[in-house]
Structures are given as C-alpha cells and as structure tokens.
PDB file of N, CA and C in Angstrom:
ATOM      1  N   MET A   1      -6.693-159.839 134.091  1.00 48.00           N
ATOM      2  CA  MET A   1      -7.625-158.749 134.403  1.00 48.00           C
ATOM      3  C   MET A   1      -8.628-158.776 133.420  1.00 48.00           C
ATOM      4  N   SER A   2      -9.645-158.268 133.763  1.00 52.00           N
ATOM      5  CA  SER A   2     -10.777-158.026 132.828  1.00 52.00           C
ATOM      6  C   SER A   2     -10.925-156.663 132.197  1.00 52.00           C
ATOM      7  N   ASP A   3     -11.562-156.374 131.094  1.00 57.00           N
ATOM      8  CA  ASP A   3     -11.722-155.161 130.413  1.00 57.00           C
ATOM      9  C   ASP A   3     -12.746-154.339 131.029  1.00 57.00           C
ATOM     10  N   LYS A   4     -13.612-154.819 132.079  1.00 64.00           N
ATOM     11  CA  LYS A   4     -14.419-154.087 132.648  1.00 64.00           C
ATOM     12  C   LYS A   4     -14.023-152.962 133.400  1.00 64.00           C
ATOM     13  N   SER A   5     -14.897-151.888 133.288  1.00 64.00           N
ATOM     14  CA  SER A   5     -14.431-150.568 134.213  1.00 64.00           C
ATOM     15  C   SER A   5     -14.829-150.882 135.573  1.00 64.00           C
ATOM     16  N   PRO A   6     -14.120-150.267 136.629  1.00 68.00           N
ATOM     17  CA  PRO A   6     -14.545-150.565 137.771  1.00 68.00           C
ATOM     18  C   PRO A   6     -15.851-150.226 138.245  1.00 68.00           C
ATOM     19  N   VAL A   7     -16.266-150.963 139.201  1.00 72.00           N
ATOM     20  CA  VAL A   7     -17.868-150.722 139.520  1.00 72.00           C
ATOM     21  C   VAL A   7     -17.715-149.668 140.758  1.00 72.00           C
ATOM     22  N   LYS A   8     -18.355-148.567 140.678  1.00 68.00           N
ATOM     23  CA  LYS A   8     -18.342-147.622 141.761  1.00 68.00           C
ATOM     24  C   LYS A   8     -19.426-148.027 142.943  1.00 68.00           C
ATOM     25  N   PRO A   9     -18.854-148.133 144.128  1.00 67.00           N
ATOM     26  CA  PRO A   9     -19.779-148.737 145.161  1.00 67.00           C
ATOM     27  C   PRO A   9     -20.861-147.487 145.546  1.00 67.00           C
ATOM     28  N   LYS A  10     -22.067-148.143 145.808  1.00 65.00           N
ATOM     29  CA  LYS A  10     -23.152-147.132 146.378  1.00 65.00           C
ATOM     30  C   LYS A  10     -23.113-146.646 147.591  1.00 65.00           C
ATOM     31  N   LEU A  11     -23.396-145.541 147.846  1.00 59.00           N
ATOM     32  CA  LEU A  11     -23.502-144.942 149.239  1.00 59.00           C
ATOM     33  C   LEU A  11     -24.523-145.804 150.084  1.00 59.00           C
ATOM     34  N   VAL A  12     -24.205-146.160 151.306  1.00 63.00           N
ATOM     35  CA  VAL A  12     -25.052-146.783 152.163  1.00 63.00           C
ATOM     36  C   VAL A  12     -25.999-145.880 152.984  1.00 63.00           C
ATOM     37  N   HIS A  13     -25.411-144.753 153.336  1.00 65.00           N
ATOM     38  CA  HIS A  13     -26.216-143.492 153.867  1.00 65.00           C
ATOM     39  C   HIS A  13     -26.063-142.325 153.108  1.00 65.00           C
ATOM     40  N   CYS A  14     -26.955-141.741 152.894  1.00 66.00           N
ATOM     41  CA  CYS A  14     -27.041-140.326 152.213  1.00 66.00           C
ATOM     42  C   CYS A  14     -27.717-139.260 153.082  1.00 66.00           C
ATOM     43  N   LYS A  15     -26.608-138.188 153.491  1.00 67.00           N
ATOM     44  CA  LYS A  15     -27.365-137.324 154.327  1.00 67.00           C
ATOM     45  C   LYS A  15     -28.371-136.364 153.738  1.00 67.00           C
ATOM     46  N   GLN A  16     -28.418-136.221 152.293  1.00 63.00           N
ATOM     47  CA  GLN A  16     -29.164-135.271 151.683  1.00 63.00           C
ATOM     48  C   GLN A  16     -30.163-136.163 150.727  1.00 63.00           C
ATOM     49  N   PRO A  17     -31.186-136.755 151.183  1.00 65.00           N
ATOM     50  CA  PRO A  17     -32.037-137.675 150.327  1.00 65.00           C
ATOM     51  C   PRO A  17     -32.944-136.844 149.477  1.00 65.00           C
ATOM     52  N   GLU A  18     -33.314-135.574 149.847  1.00 68.00           N
ATOM     53  CA  GLU A  18     -34.058-134.954 148.914  1.00 68.00           C
ATOM     54  C   GLU A  18     -33.410-134.050 147.833  1.00 68.00           C
ATOM     55  N   THR A  19     -33.891-133.597 146.772  1.00 79.00           N
ATOM     56  CA  THR A  19     -32.995-132.792 145.987  1.00 79.00           C
ATOM     57  C   THR A  19     -33.181-131.389 146.205  1.00 79.00           C
ATOM     58  N   ARG A  20     -31.956-130.811 145.924  1.00 83.00           N
ATOM     59  CA  ARG A  20     -31.772-129.301 146.295  1.00 83.00           C
ATOM     60  C   ARG A  20     -32.449-128.453 145.274  1.00 83.00           C
ATOM     61  N   PRO A  21     -33.343-127.554 145.836  1.00 87.00           N
ATOM     62  CA  PRO A  21     -33.912-126.623 144.477  1.00 87.00           C
ATOM     63  C   PRO A  21     -32.734-125.752 144.132  1.00 87.00           C
ATOM     64  N   GLU A  22     -33.124-124.984 143.004  1.00 89.00           N
ATOM     65  CA  GLU A  22     -32.383-124.119 142.465  1.00 89.00           C
ATOM     66  C   GLU A  22     -32.111-122.855 143.218  1.00 89.00           C
ATOM     67  N   PRO A  23     -31.051-122.466 143.428  1.00 89.00           N
ATOM     68  CA  PRO A  23     -30.832-121.122 144.502  1.00 89.00           C
ATOM     69  C   PRO A  23     -31.390-119.991 143.689  1.00 89.00           C
ATOM     70  N   GLY A  24     -31.952-119.117 144.529  1.00 91.00           N
ATOM     71  CA  GLY A  24     -32.639-117.827 144.120  1.00 91.00           C
ATOM     72  C   GLY A  24     -34.085-118.068 143.837  1.00 91.00           C
ATOM     73  N   THR A  25     -34.605-119.133 144.087  1.00 92.00           N
ATOM     74  CA  THR A  25     -36.013-119.499 143.838  1.00 92.00           C
ATOM     75  C   THR A  25     -36.803-119.541 145.172  1.00 92.00           C
ATOM     76  N   PRO A  26     -38.033-119.205 145.188  1.00 93.00           N
ATOM     77  CA  PRO A  26     -38.766-119.397 146.567  1.00 93.00           C
ATOM     78  C   PRO A  26     -38.875-120.788 147.130  1.00 93.00           C
ATOM     79  N   GLU A  27     -38.637-121.773 146.282  1.00 93.00           N
ATOM     80  CA  GLU A  27     -38.549-123.049 146.739  1.00 93.00           C
ATOM     81  C   GLU A  27     -37.188-123.339 147.524  1.00 93.00           C
ATOM     82  N   PHE A  28     -36.181-122.754 147.113  1.00 92.00           N
ATOM     83  CA  PHE A  28     -34.857-122.826 147.509  1.00 92.00           C
ATOM     84  C   PHE A  28     -35.006-122.192 148.950  1.00 92.00           C
ATOM     85  N   ASP A  29     -35.456-120.817 149.031  1.00 93.00           N
ATOM     86  CA  ASP A  29     -35.583-120.193 150.218  1.00 93.00           C
ATOM     87  C   ASP A  29     -36.395-120.928 151.309  1.00 93.00           C
ATOM     88  N   ALA A  30     -37.571-121.444 150.915  1.00 93.00           N
ATOM     89  CA  ALA A  30     -38.177-122.437 151.941  1.00 93.00           C
ATOM     90  C   ALA A  30     -37.471-123.519 152.460  1.00 93.00           C
ATOM     91  N   TRP A  31     -36.804-124.172 151.292  1.00 91.00           N
ATOM     92  CA  TRP A  31     -36.016-125.400 151.717  1.00 91.00           C
ATOM     93  C   TRP A  31     -34.831-125.036 152.697  1.00 91.00           C
ATOM     94  N   LEU A  32     -34.238-123.945 152.445  1.00 91.00           N
ATOM     95  CA  LEU A  32     -33.045-123.603 153.333  1.00 91.00           C
ATOM     96  C   LEU A  32     -33.555-123.296 154.701  1.00 91.00           C
ATOM     97  N   LEU A  33     -34.685-122.518 154.718  1.00 92.00           N
ATOM     98  CA  LEU A  33     -35.422-122.084 156.182  1.00 92.00           C
ATOM     99  C   LEU A  33     -35.638-123.361 156.824  1.00 92.00           C
ATOM    100  N   LYS A  34     -36.216-124.336 156.335  1.00 92.00           N
ATOM    101  CA  LYS A  34     -36.574-125.641 156.775  1.00 92.00           C
ATOM    102  C   LYS A  34     -35.400-126.285 157.439  1.00 92.00           C
ATOM    103  N   ARG A  35     -34.276-126.334 156.521  1.00 89.00           N
ATOM    104  CA  ARG A  35     -33.112-127.061 157.019  1.00 89.00           C
ATOM    105  C   ARG A  35     -32.339-126.277 158.244  1.00 89.00           C
ATOM    106  N   ALA A  36     -32.441-124.948 158.243  1.00 90.00           N
ATOM    107  CA  ALA A  36     -31.968-124.141 159.202  1.00 90.00           C
ATOM    108  C   ALA A  36     -32.570-124.564 160.523  1.00 90.00           C
ATOM    109  N   LYS A  37     -34.002-124.521 160.412  1.00 90.00           N
ATOM    110  CA  LYS A  37     -34.698-124.735 161.628  1.00 90.00           C
ATOM    111  C   LYS A  37     -34.450-126.184 162.180  1.00 90.00           C
ATOM    112  N   GLU A  38     -34.418-127.302 161.424  1.00 87.00           N
ATOM    113  CA  GLU A  38     -34.034-128.399 161.803  1.00 87.00           C
ATOM    114  C   GLU A  38     -32.555-128.526 162.458  1.00 87.00           C
ATOM    115  N   ASP A  39     -31.655-127.930 161.714  1.00 83.00           N
ATOM    116  CA  ASP A  39     -30.440-127.867 162.472  1.00 83.00           C
ATOM    117  C   ASP A  39     -30.341-127.118 163.646  1.00 83.00           C
ATOM    118  N   ALA A  40     -31.113-126.145 163.965  1.00 82.00           N
ATOM    119  CA  ALA A  40     -31.026-125.243 164.963  1.00 82.00           C
ATOM    120  C   ALA A  40     -31.684-126.119 166.255  1.00 82.00           C
ATOM    121  N   ALA A  41     -32.826-126.893 165.900  1.00 83.00           N
ATOM    122  CA  ALA A  41     -33.459-127.549 166.892  1.00 83.00           C
ATOM    123  C   ALA A  41     -32.520-128.818 167.260  1.00 83.00           C
ATOM    124  N   LYS A  42     -31.832-129.216 166.523  1.00 79.00           N
ATOM    125  CA  LYS A  42     -30.898-130.497 166.674  1.00 79.00           C
ATOM    126  C   LYS A  42     -29.737-129.908 167.580  1.00 79.00           C
ATOM    127  N   TYR A  43     -29.008-128.798 167.210  1.00 73.00           N
ATOM    128  CA  TYR A  43     -27.769-128.377 167.910  1.00 73.00           C
ATOM    129  C   TYR A  43     -28.172-127.563 169.075  1.00 73.00           C
ATOM    130  N   LEU A  44     -29.180-127.047 169.286  1.00 74.00           N
ATOM    131  CA  LEU A  44     -29.541-126.122 170.466  1.00 74.00           C
ATOM    132  C   LEU A  44     -30.225-126.833 171.462  1.00 74.00           C
ATOM    133  N   THR A  45     -29.937-128.109 171.640  1.00 71.00           N
ATOM    134  CA  THR A  45     -30.630-128.812 172.702  1.00 71.00           C
ATOM    135  C   THR A  45     -29.651-129.065 173.858  1.00 71.00           C
ATOM    136  N   ASP A  46     -30.048-129.713 174.876  1.00 65.00           N
ATOM    137  CA  ASP A  46     -29.024-130.060 176.021  1.00 65.00           C
ATOM    138  C   ASP A  46     -28.130-131.120 175.638  1.00 65.00           C
ATOM    139  N   GLU A  47     -28.319-132.045 174.602  1.00 66.00           N
ATOM    140  CA  GLU A  47     -27.460-133.112 174.442  1.00 66.00           C
ATOM    141  C   GLU A  47     -26.238-132.687 173.715  1.00 66.00           C
ATOM    142  N   TYR A  48     -26.333-131.456 173.090  1.00 61.00           N
ATOM    143  CA  TYR A  48     -24.974-130.936 172.428  1.00 61.00           C
ATOM    144  C   TYR A  48     -24.430-129.786 173.478  1.00 61.00           C
ATOM    145  N   ASP A  49     -23.321-130.031 173.934  1.00 59.00           N
ATOM    146  CA  ASP A  49     -22.692-129.073 174.781  1.00 59.00           C
ATOM    147  C   ASP A  49     -21.755-128.128 173.912  1.00 59.00           C
ATOM    148  N   LEU A  50     -22.231-126.917 173.805  1.00 57.00           N
ATOM    149  CA  LEU A  50     -21.312-126.076 173.129  1.00 57.00           C
ATOM    150  C   LEU A  50     -20.236-125.372 173.709  1.00 57.00           C
ATOM    151  N   GLY A  51     -20.062-125.579 175.073  1.00 57.00           N
ATOM    152  CA  GLY A  51     -18.981-125.018 175.852  1.00 57.00           C
ATOM    153  C   GLY A  51     -19.476-124.810 177.330  1.00 57.00           C
ATOM    154  N   ASP A  52     -18.794-124.229 178.133  1.00 56.00           N
ATOM    155  CA  ASP A  52     -19.036-124.055 179.365  1.00 56.00           C
ATOM    156  C   ASP A  52     -19.477-122.588 179.661  1.00 56.00           C
ATOM    157  N   ASP A  53     -20.003-122.164 180.757  1.00 55.00           N
ATOM    158  CA  ASP A  53     -20.472-120.819 181.120  1.00 55.00           C
ATOM    159  C   ASP A  53     -19.247-119.900 181.323  1.00 55.00           C
ATOM    160  N   GLU A  54     -18.140-120.573 181.850  1.00 57.00           N
ATOM    161  CA  GLU A  54     -16.993-119.609 182.154  1.00 57.00           C
ATOM    162  C   GLU A  54     -16.138-119.029 180.779  1.00 57.00           C
ATOM    163  N   ARG A  55     -16.179-119.999 179.981  1.00 53.00           N
ATOM    164  CA  ARG A  55     -15.197-119.786 178.801  1.00 53.00           C
ATOM    165  C   ARG A  55     -16.063-119.431 177.435  1.00 53.00           C
ATOM    166  N   GLY A  56     -17.371-119.905 177.246  1.00 56.00           N
ATOM    167  CA  GLY A  56     -18.076-119.642 176.210  1.00 56.00           C
ATOM    168  C   GLY A  56     -18.060-120.785 175.292  1.00 56.00           C
ATOM    169  N   ILE A  57     -18.365-120.537 174.029  1.00 56.00           N
ATOM    170  CA  ILE A  57     -18.218-121.544 173.015  1.00 56.00           C
ATOM    171  C   ILE A  57     -16.910-122.123 172.789  1.00 56.00           C
ATOM    172  N   LEU A  58     -16.693-123.453 172.688  1.00 58.00           N
ATOM    173  CA  LEU A  58     -15.549-123.981 172.444  1.00 58.00           C
ATOM    174  C   LEU A  58     -15.127-123.876 171.131  1.00 58.00           C
ATOM    175  N   ALA A  59     -13.802-123.474 170.934  1.00 63.00           N
ATOM    176  CA  ALA A  59     -13.126-123.354 169.566  1.00 63.00           C
ATOM    177  C   ALA A  59     -11.903-123.687 169.610  1.00 63.00           C
ATOM    178  N   GLY A  60     -11.200-124.440 168.482  1.00 68.00           N
ATOM    179  CA  GLY A  60      -9.898-124.909 168.604  1.00 68.00           C
ATOM    180  C   GLY A  60      -9.614-126.337 168.907  1.00 68.00           C
ATOM    181  N   GLY A  61      -8.579-126.584 169.063  1.00 72.00           N
ATOM    182  CA  GLY A  61      -8.225-128.005 169.271  1.00 72.00           C
ATOM    183  C   GLY A  61      -8.419-128.507 170.618  1.00 72.00           C
ATOM    184  N   TYR A  62      -8.702-129.824 170.732  1.00 72.00           N
ATOM    185  CA  TYR A  62      -8.970-130.381 172.123  1.00 72.00           C
ATOM    186  C   TYR A  62      -7.788-130.371 173.044  1.00 72.00           C
ATOM    187  N   ASP A  63      -6.554-130.232 172.588  1.00 78.00           N
ATOM    188  CA  ASP A  63      -5.296-130.213 173.348  1.00 78.00           C
ATOM    189  C   ASP A  63      -5.296-128.741 174.220  1.00 78.00           C
ATOM    190  N   ARG A  64      -5.861-127.759 173.557  1.00 77.00           N
ATOM    191  CA  ARG A  64      -6.068-126.632 174.509  1.00 77.00           C
ATOM    192  C   ARG A  64      -6.756-126.769 175.571  1.00 77.00           C
ATOM    193  N   LEU A  65      -7.807-127.672 175.459  1.00 76.00           N
ATOM    194  CA  LEU A  65      -8.463-127.795 177.006  1.00 76.00           C
ATOM    195  C   LEU A  65      -7.752-128.541 177.917  1.00 76.00           C
ATOM    196  N   LEU A  66      -6.750-129.082 177.618  1.00 82.00           N
ATOM    197  CA  LEU A  66      -5.756-129.774 178.720  1.00 82.00           C
ATOM    198  C   LEU A  66      -4.604-128.983 178.997  1.00 82.00           C
ATOM    199  N   MET A  67      -4.425-127.882 178.614  1.00 83.00           N
ATOM    200  CA  MET A  67      -3.506-126.937 178.968  1.00 83.00           C
ATOM    201  C   MET A  67      -3.568-126.207 180.277  1.00 83.00           C
ATOM    202  N   SER A  68      -2.688-125.963 180.882  1.00 87.00           N
ATOM    203  CA  SER A  68      -2.670-125.275 182.203  1.00 87.00           C
ATOM    204  C   SER A  68      -2.932-123.625 181.895  1.00 87.00           C
ATOM    205  N   ASP A  69      -3.293-122.919 182.793  1.00 88.00           N
ATOM    206  CA  ASP A  69      -3.446-121.531 182.536  1.00 88.00           C
ATOM    207  C   ASP A  69      -2.081-120.674 182.073  1.00 88.00           C
ATOM    208  N   GLU A  70      -0.873-121.240 182.841  1.00 92.00           N
ATOM    209  CA  GLU A  70       0.300-120.733 182.465  1.00 92.00           C
ATOM    210  C   GLU A  70       0.619-121.200 181.054  1.00 92.00           C
ATOM    211  N   GLU A  71       0.511-122.264 180.541  1.00 90.00           N
ATOM    212  CA  GLU A  71       0.754-122.721 179.212  1.00 90.00           C
ATOM    213  C   GLU A  71      -0.082-121.972 178.184  1.00 90.00           C
ATOM    214  N   LEU A  72      -1.423-121.603 178.553  1.00 88.00           N
ATOM    215  CA  LEU A  72      -2.269-120.783 177.657  1.00 88.00           C
ATOM    216  C   LEU A  72      -1.767-119.469 177.445  1.00 88.00           C
ATOM    217  N   ALA A  73      -1.342-118.773 178.609  1.00 91.00           N
ATOM    218  CA  ALA A  73      -0.771-117.504 178.658  1.00 91.00           C
ATOM    219  C   ALA A  73       0.447-117.330 177.743  1.00 91.00           C
ATOM    220  N   GLU A  74       1.332-118.592 177.914  1.00 93.00           N
ATOM    221  CA  GLU A  74       2.663-118.423 176.983  1.00 93.00           C
ATOM    222  C   GLU A  74       2.089-118.640 175.542  1.00 93.00           C
ATOM    223  N   GLU A  75       1.249-119.334 175.192  1.00 89.00           N
ATOM    224  CA  GLU A  75       0.911-119.730 173.840  1.00 89.00           C
ATOM    225  C   GLU A  75       0.176-118.354 173.405  1.00 89.00           C
ATOM    226  N   GLU A  76      -0.616-117.804 174.159  1.00 90.00           N
ATOM    227  CA  GLU A  76      -1.204-116.390 173.663  1.00 90.00           C
ATOM    228  C   GLU A  76      -0.196-115.412 173.506  1.00 90.00           C
ATOM    229  N   GLU A  77       0.861-115.177 174.374  1.00 94.00           N
ATOM    230  CA  GLU A  77       1.965-114.384 174.154  1.00 94.00           C
ATOM    231  C   GLU A  77       2.699-114.591 172.902  1.00 94.00           C
ATOM    232  N   ALA A  78       2.949-115.727 172.484  1.00 92.00           N
ATOM    233  CA  ALA A  78       3.607-116.200 171.409  1.00 92.00           C
ATOM    234  C   ALA A  78       2.810-115.784 170.125  1.00 92.00           C
ATOM    235  N   MET A  79       1.485-115.985 170.224  1.00 90.00           N
ATOM    236  CA  MET A  79       0.650-115.682 168.964  1.00 90.00           C
ATOM    237  C   MET A  79       0.667-114.245 168.888  1.00 90.00           C
ATOM    238  N   GLU A  80       0.596-113.361 169.952  1.00 93.00           N
ATOM    239  CA  GLU A  80       0.655-112.025 169.699  1.00 93.00           C
ATOM    240  C   GLU A  80       1.981-111.427 169.083  1.00 93.00           C
ATOM    241  N   GLN A  81       3.035-112.053 169.769  1.00 93.00           N
ATOM    242  CA  GLN A  81       4.189-111.760 169.067  1.00 93.00           C
ATOM    243  C   GLN A  81       4.364-112.093 167.578  1.00 93.00           C
ATOM    244  N   ALA A  82       3.887-113.069 167.309  1.00 92.00           N
ATOM    245  CA  ALA A  82       3.694-113.530 165.783  1.00 92.00           C
ATOM    246  C   ALA A  82       2.973-112.763 164.982  1.00 92.00           C
ATOM    247  N   GLN A  83       1.851-112.173 165.573  1.00 91.00           N
ATOM    248  CA  GLN A  83       0.863-111.178 164.947  1.00 91.00           C
ATOM    249  C   GLN A  83       1.604-109.931 164.670  1.00 91.00           C
ATOM    250  N   LYS A  84       2.282-109.564 165.594  1.00 90.00           N
ATOM    251  CA  LYS A  84       3.122-108.197 165.478  1.00 90.00           C
ATOM    252  C   LYS A  84       4.202-108.228 164.328  1.00 90.00           C
ATOM    253  N   GLN A  85       4.931-109.493 164.374  1.00 88.00           N
ATOM    254  CA  GLN A  85       5.869-109.570 163.171  1.00 88.00           C
ATOM    255  C   GLN A  85       5.043-109.651 161.857  1.00 88.00           C
ATOM    256  N   GLU A  86       3.993-110.345 161.889  1.00 88.00           N
ATOM    257  CA  GLU A  86       3.213-110.298 160.600  1.00 88.00           C
ATOM    258  C   GLU A  86       2.967-109.014 160.063  1.00 88.00           C
ATOM    259  N   ARG A  87       2.454-108.171 160.960  1.00 87.00           N
ATOM    260  CA  ARG A  87       2.019-106.817 160.578  1.00 87.00           C
ATOM    261  C   ARG A  87       3.309-106.006 160.269  1.00 87.00           C
ATOM    262  N   ARG A  88       4.439-106.310 160.621  1.00 85.00           N
ATOM    263  CA  ARG A  88       5.584-105.382 160.438  1.00 85.00           C
ATOM    264  C   ARG A  88       6.354-106.027 159.105  1.00 85.00           C
ATOM    265  N   LYS A  89       6.112-107.167 158.693  1.00 83.00           N
ATOM    266  CA  LYS A  89       7.056-107.710 157.658  1.00 83.00           C
ATOM    267  C   LYS A  89       7.093-106.900 156.459  1.00 83.00           C
ATOM    268  N   HIS A  90       6.113-106.172 156.089  1.00 82.00           N
ATOM    269  CA  HIS A  90       6.377-105.353 154.914  1.00 82.00           C
ATOM    270  C   HIS A  90       7.084-103.983 155.159  1.00 82.00           C
ATOM    271  N   LEU A  91       7.449-103.732 156.396  1.00 80.00           N
ATOM    272  CA  LEU A  91       8.230-102.434 156.675  1.00 80.00           C
ATOM    273  C   LEU A  91       9.702-102.764 156.504  1.00 80.00           C
ATOM    274  N   LYS A  92      10.282-101.621 156.058  1.00 79.00           N
ATOM    275  CA  LYS A  92      11.695-101.607 156.046  1.00 79.00           C
ATOM    276  C   LYS A  92      12.431-100.793 157.035  1.00 79.00           C
ATOM    277  N   SER A  93      13.564-101.074 157.445  1.00 76.00           N
ATOM    278  CA  SER A  93      14.287-100.210 158.298  1.00 76.00           C
ATOM    279  C   SER A  93      15.154 -99.334 157.636  1.00 76.00           C
ATOM    280  N   VAL A  94      14.879 -97.976 157.920  1.00 80.00           N
ATOM    281  CA  VAL A  94      15.629 -96.993 157.073  1.00 80.00           C
ATOM    282  C   VAL A  94      16.630 -96.347 158.284  1.00 80.00           C
ATOM    283  N   ASP A  95      17.943 -96.369 158.039  1.00 78.00           N
ATOM    284  CA  ASP A  95      19.042 -95.669 158.765  1.00 78.00           C
ATOM    285  C   ASP A  95      19.217 -94.280 158.268  1.00 78.00           C
ATOM    286  N   LYS A  96      19.275 -93.362 159.290  1.00 73.00           N
ATOM    287  CA  LYS A  96      19.522 -92.039 158.841  1.00 73.00           C
ATOM    288  C   LYS A  96      21.087 -91.926 158.552  1.00 73.00           C
ATOM    289  N   PRO A  97      21.597 -91.305 157.524  1.00 70.00           N
ATOM    290  CA  PRO A  97      23.000 -91.065 157.281  1.00 70.00           C
ATOM    291  C   PRO A  97      23.537 -90.218 158.451  1.00 70.00           C
ATOM    292  N   ARG A  98      24.717 -90.663 158.856  1.00 70.00           N
ATOM    293  CA  ARG A  98      25.447 -89.876 160.051  1.00 70.00           C
ATOM    294  C   ARG A  98      25.822 -88.582 159.554  1.00 70.00           C
ATOM    295  N   GLY A  99      25.513 -87.569 160.558  1.00 62.00           N
ATOM    296  CA  GLY A  99      25.744 -86.227 160.434  1.00 62.00           C
ATOM    297  C   GLY A  99      24.700 -85.447 159.787  1.00 62.00           C
ATOM    298  N   SER A 100      23.596 -85.972 159.432  1.00 58.00           N
ATOM    299  CA  SER A 100      22.422 -85.348 158.961  1.00 58.00           C
ATOM    300  C   SER A 100      21.594 -84.763 160.113  1.00 58.00           C
ATOM    301  N   GLU A 101      21.779 -85.098 161.507  1.00 55.00           N
ATOM    302  CA  GLU A 101      20.911 -84.770 162.600  1.00 55.00           C
ATOM    303  C   GLU A 101      21.263 -83.262 162.989  1.00 55.00           C
TER     304      GLU A 101
END
C-alpha cells in the first residue's frame, strides 16, 4: 500500500451551484425568496401530483395507499389506543383502603 491519503471523489452533480449568502442579510432574504419561488413553480404544476381530491395531500407510506378501508380503520383504532396509553403512562393507580368509604 502507498502512503498517500485517499483521494476524495468529486461530485458529478451539485444541487447548490451558487454560494449561500450569510443569514440575516438582505442578500440572504432575496436569495431565499428566489429559491422559494422557483420551488413553488416547480412543485405546484400539474406534473407533480400531491394527492387526490377525495383524500387531500398524500402523507405517510406507500403501503397505506394499498390498504382497504377496513384495514385503515383497524390501524387508526390501534393508533388511537396507543395514543391513549401514551397519555396515561405517567398516571398511577391509587387504591382506596377498605373501610374508608
């Protein structure tokens, strides 16, 4: 083996070719607004489908799209039960001593 340090490969494609201005400066605000407008124009076109009219914007895993309504209802019920248990986990059961009633 040679004593040379490993050569770092160069990036073939860089998504951020321009330098980023210092945050808090007017240049940064203009740069950020420009990027936001470009991204909005890119994502809010017809070629990007954000969801359907019945269910709204898609979120979650792809496997949820393939589930039947019954499976979705079961999963949502299980998630609600888990949330209830999560909210109650800090509570302790206190038993009243017998005869104090």
